[in-house]
């Protein structure tokens, strides 16, 4: 399941609990309990954290704009990504990029 999630992290429509459970011939209830028991968080939280980790990697490892990263990750609105990212990191994606890239990036924060 984890390999499937990693392979489809850019496709949020394929990372819904009922779809993943069906792919592995499990009931959604069992798959949900499995995640909670083995990872200490529910499936939705696990997916959200995994997607944000990929966003972090893209912020530091690419010169893509926030809008491009948002689109690539399947977020329908870059503002939503900004808000979600800020909730988890207490900084915007652009601030994160500046802090962890160590250089002042010419890329502006797009909304």
GROMACS .gro file of N, CA, C and O in nm:
model
  444
    1UNK      N    1   0.082  -0.120   0.000
    1UNK     CA    2   0.000   0.000   0.000
    1UNK      C    3   0.086   0.126   0.000
    1UNK      O    4   0.054   0.222  -0.069
    2UNK      N    5   0.192   0.124   0.079
    2UNK     CA    6   0.277   0.243   0.086
    2UNK      C    7   0.344   0.271  -0.048
    2UNK      O    8   0.357   0.387  -0.088
    3UNK      N    9   0.384   0.166  -0.117
    3UNK     CA   10   0.444   0.184  -0.249
    3UNK      C   11   0.341   0.245  -0.346
    3UNK      O   12   0.374   0.337  -0.421
    4UNK      N   13   0.219   0.197  -0.341
    4UNK     CA   14   0.112   0.252  -0.424
    4UNK      C   15   0.091   0.400  -0.393
    4UNK      O   16   0.080   0.483  -0.483
    5UNK      N   17   0.090   0.435  -0.266
    5UNK     CA   18   0.071   0.575  -0.226
    5UNK      C   19   0.185   0.661  -0.279
    5UNK      O   20   0.162   0.767  -0.336
    6UNK      N   21   0.308   0.614  -0.263
    6UNK     CA   22   0.423   0.690  -0.314
    6UNK      C   23   0.416   0.708  -0.465
    6UNK      O   24   0.446   0.815  -0.517
    7UNK      N   25   0.376   0.604  -0.535
    7UNK     CA   26   0.368   0.611  -0.682
    7UNK      C   27   0.258   0.706  -0.730
    7UNK      O   28   0.268   0.760  -0.840
    8UNK      N   29   0.155   0.724  -0.651
    8UNK     CA   30   0.039   0.804  -0.693
    8UNK      C   31   0.022   0.932  -0.611
    8UNK      O   32  -0.085   0.990  -0.611
    9UNK      N   33   0.128   0.976  -0.544
    9UNK     CA   34   0.119   1.092  -0.456
    9UNK      C   35   0.076   1.218  -0.532
    9UNK      O   36   0.016   1.308  -0.475
   10UNK      N   37   0.101   1.222  -0.663
   10UNK     CA   38   0.061   1.337  -0.745
   10UNK      C   39  -0.082   1.325  -0.797
   10UNK      O   40  -0.128   1.412  -0.868
   11UNK      N   41  -0.148   1.216  -0.763
   11UNK     CA   42  -0.283   1.190  -0.812
   11UNK      C   43  -0.380   1.171  -0.695
   11UNK      O   44  -0.416   1.059  -0.663
   12UNK      N   45  -0.421   1.279  -0.632
   12UNK     CA   46  -0.504   1.266  -0.512
   12UNK      C   47  -0.635   1.191  -0.535
   12UNK      O   48  -0.688   1.130  -0.442
   13UNK      N   49  -0.684   1.192  -0.658
   13UNK     CA   50  -0.809   1.121  -0.686
   13UNK      C   51  -0.792   0.969  -0.670
   13UNK      O   52  -0.891   0.898  -0.648
   14UNK      N   53  -0.669   0.919  -0.678
   14UNK     CA   54  -0.642   0.776  -0.659
   14UNK      C   55  -0.604   0.742  -0.515
   14UNK      O   56  -0.578   0.627  -0.484
   15UNK      N   57  -0.599   0.843  -0.429
   15UNK     CA   58  -0.557   0.821  -0.291
   15UNK      C   59  -0.671   0.838  -0.190
   15UNK      O   60  -0.649   0.876  -0.077
   16UNK      N   61  -0.788   0.807  -0.233
   16UNK     CA   62  -0.903   0.805  -0.142
   16UNK      C   63  -0.909   0.666  -0.079
   16UNK      O   64  -0.876   0.566  -0.144
   17UNK      N   65  -0.948   0.660   0.047
   17UNK     CA   66  -0.946   0.534   0.120
   17UNK      C   67  -1.022   0.424   0.049
   17UNK      O   68  -0.972   0.312   0.036
   18UNK      N   69  -1.140   0.455   0.000
   18UNK     CA   70  -1.219   0.349  -0.065
   18UNK      C   71  -1.151   0.297  -0.192
   18UNK      O   72  -1.157   0.178  -0.223
   19UNK      N   73  -1.081   0.383  -0.265
   19UNK     CA   74  -1.013   0.341  -0.388
   19UNK      C   75  -0.891   0.256  -0.355
   19UNK      O   76  -0.868   0.151  -0.416
   20UNK      N   77  -0.812   0.300  -0.257
   20UNK     CA   78  -0.693   0.223  -0.217
   20UNK      C   79  -0.735   0.089  -0.159
   20UNK      O   80  -0.675  -0.015  -0.192
   21UNK      N   81  -0.837   0.087  -0.076
   21UNK     CA   82  -0.884  -0.038  -0.017
   21UNK      C   83  -0.929  -0.135  -0.126
   21UNK      O   84  -0.893  -0.253  -0.123
   22UNK      N   85  -1.004  -0.085  -0.222
   22UNK     CA   86  -1.051  -0.170  -0.332
   22UNK      C   87  -0.934  -0.226  -0.412
   22UNK      O   88  -0.933  -0.343  -0.449
   23UNK      N   89  -0.833  -0.143  -0.437
   23UNK     CA   90  -0.715  -0.185  -0.512
   23UNK      C   91  -0.646  -0.304  -0.445
   23UNK      O   92  -0.593  -0.392  -0.512
   24UNK      N   93  -0.649  -0.308  -0.312
   24UNK     CA   94  -0.583  -0.415  -0.237
   24UNK      C   95  -0.683  -0.516  -0.181
   24UNK      O   96  -0.648  -0.595  -0.092
   25UNK      N   97  -0.805  -0.514  -0.234
   25UNK     CA   98  -0.909  -0.611  -0.197
   25UNK      C   99  -0.936  -0.613  -0.047
   25UNK      O  100  -0.944  -0.719   0.016
   26UNK      N  101  -0.944  -0.494   0.010
   26UNK     CA  102  -0.975  -0.478   0.152
   26UNK      C  103  -1.100  -0.394   0.166
   26UNK      O  104  -1.136  -0.318   0.076
   27UNK      N  105  -1.163  -0.406   0.281
   27UNK     CA  106  -1.275  -0.315   0.307
   27UNK      C  107  -1.215  -0.181   0.350
   27UNK      O  108  -1.108  -0.177   0.412
   28UNK      N  109  -1.282  -0.071   0.319
   28UNK     CA  110  -1.233   0.060   0.365
   28UNK      C  111  -1.218   0.067   0.517
   28UNK      O  112  -1.123   0.127   0.567
   29UNK      N  113  -1.307   0.003   0.589
   29UNK     CA  114  -1.300   0.002   0.735
   29UNK      C  115  -1.171  -0.066   0.782
   29UNK      O  116  -1.100  -0.014   0.867
   30UNK      N  117  -1.141  -0.182   0.725
   30UNK     CA  118  -1.020  -0.253   0.764
   30UNK      C  119  -0.896  -0.174   0.727
   30UNK      O  120  -0.801  -0.161   0.806
   31UNK      N  121  -0.894  -0.119   0.606
   31UNK     CA  122  -0.777  -0.041   0.561
   31UNK      C  123  -0.756   0.080   0.653
   31UNK      O  124  -0.643   0.113   0.688
   32UNK      N  125  -0.864   0.146   0.692
   32UNK     CA  126  -0.855   0.259   0.783
   32UNK      C  127  -0.798   0.220   0.918
   32UNK      O  128  -0.712   0.288   0.974
   33UNK      N  129  -0.845   0.108   0.972
   33UNK     CA  130  -0.795   0.059   1.100
   33UNK      C  131  -0.648   0.019   1.089
   33UNK      O  132  -0.569   0.042   1.181
   34UNK      N  133  -0.612  -0.041   0.977
   34UNK     CA  134  -0.473  -0.082   0.954
   34UNK      C  135  -0.380   0.039   0.962
   34UNK      O  136  -0.277   0.034   1.028
   35UNK      N  137  -0.418   0.148   0.896
   35UNK     CA  138  -0.335   0.268   0.901
   35UNK      C  139  -0.325   0.324   1.041
   35UNK      O  140  -0.217   0.360   1.086
   36UNK      N  141  -0.437   0.332   1.108
   36UNK     CA  142  -0.438   0.388   1.243
   36UNK      C  143  -0.350   0.304   1.336
   36UNK      O  144  -0.270   0.357   1.413
   37UNK      N  145  -0.361   0.173   1.326
   37UNK     CA  146  -0.286   0.082   1.412
   37UNK      C  147  -0.136   0.083   1.380
   37UNK      O  148  -0.052   0.083   1.470
   38UNK      N  149  -0.100   0.086   1.253
   38UNK     CA  150   0.040   0.073   1.214
   38UNK      C  151   0.115   0.205   1.201
   38UNK      O  152   0.238   0.206   1.207
   39UNK      N  153   0.044   0.315   1.180
   39UNK     CA  154   0.111   0.442   1.158
   39UNK      C  155   0.071   0.549   1.259
   39UNK      O  156   0.122   0.660   1.254
   40UNK      N  157  -0.021   0.516   1.349
   40UNK     CA  158  -0.058   0.609   1.454
   40UNK      C  159  -0.138   0.729   1.408
   40UNK      O  160  -0.154   0.825   1.483
   41UNK      N  161  -0.185   0.725   1.285
   41UNK     CA  162  -0.268   0.834   1.232
   41UNK      C  163  -0.364   0.775   1.130
   41UNK      O  164  -0.340   0.667   1.077
   42UNK      N  165  -0.471   0.846   1.106
   42UNK     CA  166  -0.566   0.792   1.010
   42UNK      C  167  -0.515   0.810   0.868
   42UNK      O  168  -0.419   0.882   0.842
   43UNK      N  169  -0.579   0.741   0.777
   43UNK     CA  170  -0.538   0.737   0.637
   43UNK      C  171  -0.529   0.876   0.577
   43UNK      O  172  -0.430   0.911   0.512
   44UNK      N  173  -0.630   0.957   0.601
   44UNK     CA  174  -0.633   1.092   0.543
   44UNK      C  175  -0.514   1.175   0.593
   44UNK      O  176  -0.451   1.246   0.515
   45UNK      N  177  -0.484   1.167   0.721
   45UNK     CA  178  -0.369   1.239   0.777
   45UNK      C  179  -0.239   1.191   0.713
   45UNK      O  180  -0.152   1.271   0.682
   46UNK      N  181  -0.227   1.060   0.697
   46UNK     CA  182  -0.106   1.003   0.638
   46UNK      C  183  -0.087   1.055   0.495
   46UNK      O  184   0.023   1.096   0.457
   47UNK      N  185  -0.194   1.057   0.417
   47UNK     CA  186  -0.187   1.105   0.279
   47UNK      C  187  -0.151   1.253   0.279
   47UNK      O  188  -0.064   1.297   0.202
   48UNK      N  189  -0.215   1.330   0.364
   48UNK     CA  190  -0.189   1.474   0.367
   48UNK      C  191  -0.043   1.503   0.403
   48UNK      O  192   0.024   1.584   0.338
   49UNK      N  193   0.010   1.435   0.503
   49UNK     CA  194   0.149   1.454   0.542
   49UNK      C  195   0.244   1.409   0.431
   49UNK      O  196   0.345   1.473   0.406
   50UNK      N  197   0.211   1.301   0.364
   50UNK     CA  198   0.295   1.252   0.254
   50UNK      C  199   0.296   1.351   0.139
   50UNK      O  200   0.401   1.376   0.078
   51UNK      N  201   0.181   1.408   0.107
   51UNK     CA  202   0.173   1.506   0.000
   51UNK      C  203   0.253   1.631   0.036
   51UNK      O  204   0.326   1.686  -0.046
   52UNK      N  205   0.240   1.676   0.161
   52UNK     CA  206   0.316   1.794   0.204
   52UNK      C  207   0.466   1.768   0.206
   52UNK      O  208   0.545   1.857   0.176
   53UNK      N  209   0.506   1.647   0.238
   53UNK     CA  210   0.649   1.612   0.234
   53UNK      C  211   0.699   1.622   0.090
   53UNK      O  212   0.810   1.672   0.064
   54UNK      N  213   0.619   1.578  -0.005
   54UNK     CA  214   0.657   1.588  -0.146
   54UNK      C  215   0.665   1.734  -0.188
   54UNK      O  216   0.756   1.773  -0.262
   55UNK      N  217   0.572   1.816  -0.139
   55UNK     CA  218   0.577   1.961  -0.167
   55UNK      C  219   0.706   2.019  -0.111
   55UNK      O  220   0.774   2.096  -0.179
   56UNK      N  221   0.743   1.982   0.011
   56UNK     CA  222   0.869   2.030   0.071
   56UNK      C  223   0.987   1.996  -0.020
   56UNK      O  224   1.073   2.081  -0.047
   57UNK      N  225   0.992   1.871  -0.065
   57UNK     CA  226   1.101   1.828  -0.153
   57UNK      C  227   1.104   1.908  -0.282
   57UNK      O  228   1.211   1.944  -0.331
   58UNK      N  229   0.988   1.938  -0.337
   58UNK     CA  230   0.980   2.015  -0.461
   58UNK      C  231   1.022   2.160  -0.438
   58UNK      O  232   1.085   2.221  -0.524
   59UNK      N  233   0.986   2.215  -0.324
   59UNK     CA  234   1.024   2.352  -0.293
   59UNK      C  235   1.176   2.368  -0.286
   59UNK      O  236   1.231   2.466  -0.333
   60UNK      N  237   1.241   2.271  -0.226
   60UNK     CA  238   1.386   2.278  -0.206
   60UNK      C  239   1.462   2.226  -0.328
   60UNK      O  240   1.567   2.277  -0.361
   61UNK      N  241   1.405   2.128  -0.397
   61UNK     CA  242   1.477   2.061  -0.503
   61UNK      C  243   1.449   2.109  -0.644
   61UNK      O  244   1.511   2.060  -0.739
   62UNK      N  245   1.354   2.201  -0.659
   62UNK     CA  246   1.323   2.252  -0.793
   62UNK      C  247   1.309   2.403  -0.788
   62UNK      O  248   1.303   2.462  -0.680
   63UNK      N  249   1.298   2.463  -0.904
   63UNK     CA  250   1.272   2.606  -0.915
   63UNK      C  251   1.127   2.630  -0.958
   63UNK      O  252   1.093   2.740  -1.001
   64UNK      N  253   1.043   2.529  -0.945
   64UNK     CA  254   0.904   2.543  -0.984
   64UNK      C  255   0.836   2.648  -0.896
   64UNK      O  256   0.867   2.660  -0.778
   65UNK      N  257   0.743   2.721  -0.955
   65UNK     CA  258   0.667   2.819  -0.877
   65UNK      C  259   0.570   2.744  -0.785
   65UNK      O  260   0.541   2.625  -0.804
   66UNK      N  261   0.518   2.815  -0.687
   66UNK     CA  262   0.420   2.757  -0.595
   66UNK      C  263   0.298   2.712  -0.675
   66UNK      O  264   0.243   2.604  -0.650
   67UNK      N  265   0.260   2.791  -0.772
   67UNK     CA  266   0.144   2.755  -0.856
   67UNK      C  267   0.171   2.626  -0.933
   67UNK      O  268   0.085   2.538  -0.940
   68UNK      N  269   0.291   2.611  -0.990
   68UNK     CA  270   0.326   2.489  -1.061
   68UNK      C  271   0.327   2.367  -0.968
   68UNK      O  272   0.278   2.260  -1.004
   69UNK      N  273   0.384   2.385  -0.850
   69UNK     CA  274   0.387   2.276  -0.753
   69UNK      C  275   0.245   2.238  -0.713
   69UNK      O  276   0.210   2.120  -0.707
   70UNK      N  277   0.163   2.338  -0.689
   70UNK     CA  278   0.024   2.315  -0.653
   70UNK      C  279  -0.047   2.234  -0.761
   70UNK      O  280  -0.115   2.135  -0.731
   71UNK      N  281  -0.030   2.274  -0.884
   71UNK     CA  282  -0.093   2.202  -0.996
   71UNK      C  283  -0.040   2.060  -1.008
   71UNK      O  284  -0.116   1.966  -1.027
   72UNK      N  285   0.091   2.045  -0.998
   72UNK     CA  286   0.153   1.913  -1.011
   72UNK      C  287   0.105   1.817  -0.902
   72UNK      O  288   0.088   1.699  -0.925
   73UNK      N  289   0.082   1.872  -0.782
   73UNK     CA  290   0.040   1.788  -0.670
   73UNK      C  291  -0.110   1.766  -0.664
   73UNK      O  292  -0.160   1.697  -0.576
   74UNK      N  293  -0.184   1.826  -0.757
   74UNK     CA  294  -0.327   1.803  -0.763
   74UNK      C  295  -0.410   1.892  -0.673
   74UNK      O  296  -0.528   1.867  -0.654
   75UNK      N  297  -0.349   1.996  -0.618
   75UNK     CA  298  -0.427   2.094  -0.541
   75UNK      C  299  -0.496   2.185  -0.642
   75UNK      O  300  -0.432   2.237  -0.733
   76UNK      N  301  -0.624   2.205  -0.625
   76UNK     CA  302  -0.699   2.284  -0.723
   76UNK      C  303  -0.676   2.433  -0.708
   76UNK      O  304  -0.702   2.509  -0.800
   77UNK      N  305  -0.624   2.475  -0.593
   77UNK     CA  306  -0.605   2.617  -0.566
   77UNK      C  307  -0.473   2.638  -0.491
   77UNK      O  308  -0.455   2.585  -0.381
   78UNK      N  309  -0.381   2.715  -0.549
   78UNK     CA  310  -0.254   2.742  -0.478
   78UNK      C  311  -0.275   2.808  -0.343
   78UNK      O  312  -0.195   2.787  -0.250
   79UNK      N  313  -0.381   2.885  -0.328
   79UNK     CA  314  -0.410   2.947  -0.197
   79UNK      C  315  -0.437   2.841  -0.091
   79UNK      O  316  -0.397   2.856   0.024
   80UNK      N  317  -0.505   2.735  -0.131
   80UNK     CA  318  -0.533   2.627  -0.038
   80UNK      C  319  -0.403   2.559   0.004
   80UNK      O  320  -0.382   2.530   0.122
   81UNK      N  321  -0.313   2.536  -0.091
   81UNK     CA  322  -0.183   2.479  -0.057
   81UNK      C  323  -0.108   2.569   0.040
   81UNK      O  324  -0.051   2.523   0.138
   82UNK      N  325  -0.109   2.700   0.013
   82UNK     CA  326  -0.043   2.794   0.104
   82UNK      C  327  -0.099   2.783   0.245
   82UNK      O  328  -0.024   2.777   0.343
   83UNK      N  329  -0.231   2.781   0.256
   83UNK     CA  330  -0.297   2.774   0.386
   83UNK      C  331  -0.263   2.643   0.459
   83UNK      O  332  -0.227   2.644   0.576
   84UNK      N  333  -0.274   2.533   0.387
   84UNK     CA  334  -0.245   2.402   0.445
   84UNK      C  335  -0.098   2.392   0.488
   84UNK      O  336  -0.067   2.348   0.598
   85UNK      N  337  -0.009   2.438   0.402
   85UNK     CA  338   0.134   2.434   0.432
   85UNK      C  339   0.164   2.517   0.556
   85UNK      O  340   0.240   2.477   0.643
   86UNK      N  341   0.103   2.634   0.563
   86UNK     CA  342   0.126   2.723   0.677
   86UNK      C  343   0.075   2.662   0.807
   86UNK      O  344   0.135   2.679   0.912
   87UNK      N  345  -0.035   2.587   0.801
   87UNK     CA  346  -0.087   2.520   0.920
   87UNK      C  347   0.014   2.418   0.974
   87UNK      O  348   0.029   2.402   1.094
   88UNK      N  349   0.081   2.348   0.884
   88UNK     CA  350   0.176   2.244   0.925
   88UNK      C  351   0.313   2.298   0.960
   88UNK      O  352   0.384   2.241   1.043
   89UNK      N  353   0.356   2.407   0.895
   89UNK     CA  354   0.493   2.454   0.911
   89UNK      C  355   0.507   2.592   0.974
   89UNK      O  356   0.619   2.638   0.995
   90UNK      N  357   0.396   2.659   0.997
   90UNK     CA  358   0.399   2.796   1.050
   90UNK      C  359   0.478   2.891   0.961
   90UNK      O  360   0.542   2.985   1.010
   91UNK      N  361   0.480   2.862   0.833
   91UNK     CA  362   0.541   2.951   0.733
   91UNK      C  363   0.482   2.914   0.597
   91UNK      O  364   0.431   2.805   0.579
   92UNK      N  365   0.488   3.010   0.506
   92UNK     CA  366   0.438   2.985   0.372
   92UNK      C  367   0.536   2.897   0.295
   92UNK      O  368   0.652   2.884   0.335
   93UNK      N  369   0.492   2.838   0.184
   93UNK     CA  370   0.586   2.761   0.103
   93UNK      C  371   0.707   2.844   0.057
   93UNK      O  372   0.819   2.793   0.057
   94UNK      N  373   0.685   2.969   0.022
   94UNK     CA  374   0.797   3.053  -0.022
   94UNK      C  375   0.895   3.078   0.093
   94UNK      O  376   1.017   3.071   0.073
   95UNK      N  377   0.844   3.102   0.213
   95UNK     CA  378   0.932   3.120   0.328
   95UNK      C  379   1.011   2.991   0.355
   95UNK      O  380   1.130   2.996   0.387
   96UNK      N  381   0.946   2.877   0.341
   96UNK     CA  382   1.013   2.748   0.359
   96UNK      C  383   1.125   2.732   0.257
   96UNK      O  384   1.237   2.694   0.292
   97UNK      N  385   1.096   2.765   0.132
   97UNK     CA  386   1.197   2.755   0.027
   97UNK      C  387   1.317   2.844   0.059
   97UNK      O  388   1.431   2.800   0.050
   98UNK      N  389   1.290   2.967   0.098
   98UNK     CA  390   1.400   3.060   0.129
   98UNK      C  391   1.482   3.009   0.246
   98UNK      O  392   1.605   3.018   0.245
   99UNK      N  393   1.416   2.957   0.346
   99UNK     CA  394   1.486   2.910   0.466
   99UNK      C  395   1.572   2.788   0.438
   99UNK      O  396   1.686   2.779   0.484
  100UNK      N  397   1.521   2.693   0.361
  100UNK     CA  398   1.591   2.566   0.343
  100UNK      C  399   1.675   2.558   0.217
  100UNK      O  400   1.757   2.468   0.204
  101UNK      N  401   1.658   2.650   0.126
  101UNK     CA  402   1.747   2.653   0.008
  101UNK      C  403   1.873   2.730   0.040
  101UNK      O  404   1.973   2.715  -0.028
  102UNK      N  405   1.867   2.820   0.136
  102UNK     CA  406   1.984   2.895   0.177
  102UNK      C  407   2.018   3.011   0.085
  102UNK      O  408   2.114   3.081   0.107
  103UNK      N  409   1.939   3.028  -0.019
  103UNK     CA  410   1.961   3.141  -0.110
  103UNK      C  411   1.829   3.211  -0.133
  103UNK      O  412   1.723   3.152  -0.119
  104UNK      N  413   1.837   3.335  -0.169
  104UNK     CA  414   1.717   3.411  -0.200
  104UNK      C  415   1.669   3.372  -0.339
  104UNK      O  416   1.737   3.396  -0.436
  105UNK      N  417   1.554   3.308  -0.345
  105UNK     CA  418   1.500   3.263  -0.472
  105UNK      C  419   1.426   3.375  -0.543
  105UNK      O  420   1.349   3.448  -0.481
  106UNK      N  421   1.447   3.392  -0.673
  106UNK     CA  422   1.377   3.495  -0.746
  106UNK      C  423   1.231   3.461  -0.775
  106UNK      O  424   1.158   3.540  -0.830
  107UNK      N  425   1.190   3.343  -0.737
  107UNK     CA  426   1.054   3.300  -0.765
  107UNK      C  427   0.959   3.366  -0.667
  107UNK      O  428   0.978   3.362  -0.546
  108UNK      N  429   0.857   3.429  -0.718
  108UNK     CA  430   0.759   3.495  -0.632
  108UNK      C  431   0.651   3.397  -0.589
  108UNK      O  432   0.625   3.298  -0.657
  109UNK      N  433   0.590   3.425  -0.478
  109UNK     CA  434   0.482   3.342  -0.428
  109UNK      C  435   0.357   3.376  -0.507
  109UNK      O  436   0.307   3.486  -0.502
  110UNK      N  437   0.310   3.277  -0.582
  110UNK     CA  438   0.192   3.298  -0.666
  110UNK      C  439   0.070   3.241  -0.598
  110UNK      O  440   0.076   3.140  -0.531
  111UNK      N  441  -0.039   3.310  -0.618
  111UNK     CA  442  -0.166   3.262  -0.560
  111UNK      C  443  -0.269   3.248  -0.667
  111UNK      O  444  -0.265   3.302  -0.769
   0.00000   0.00000   0.00000
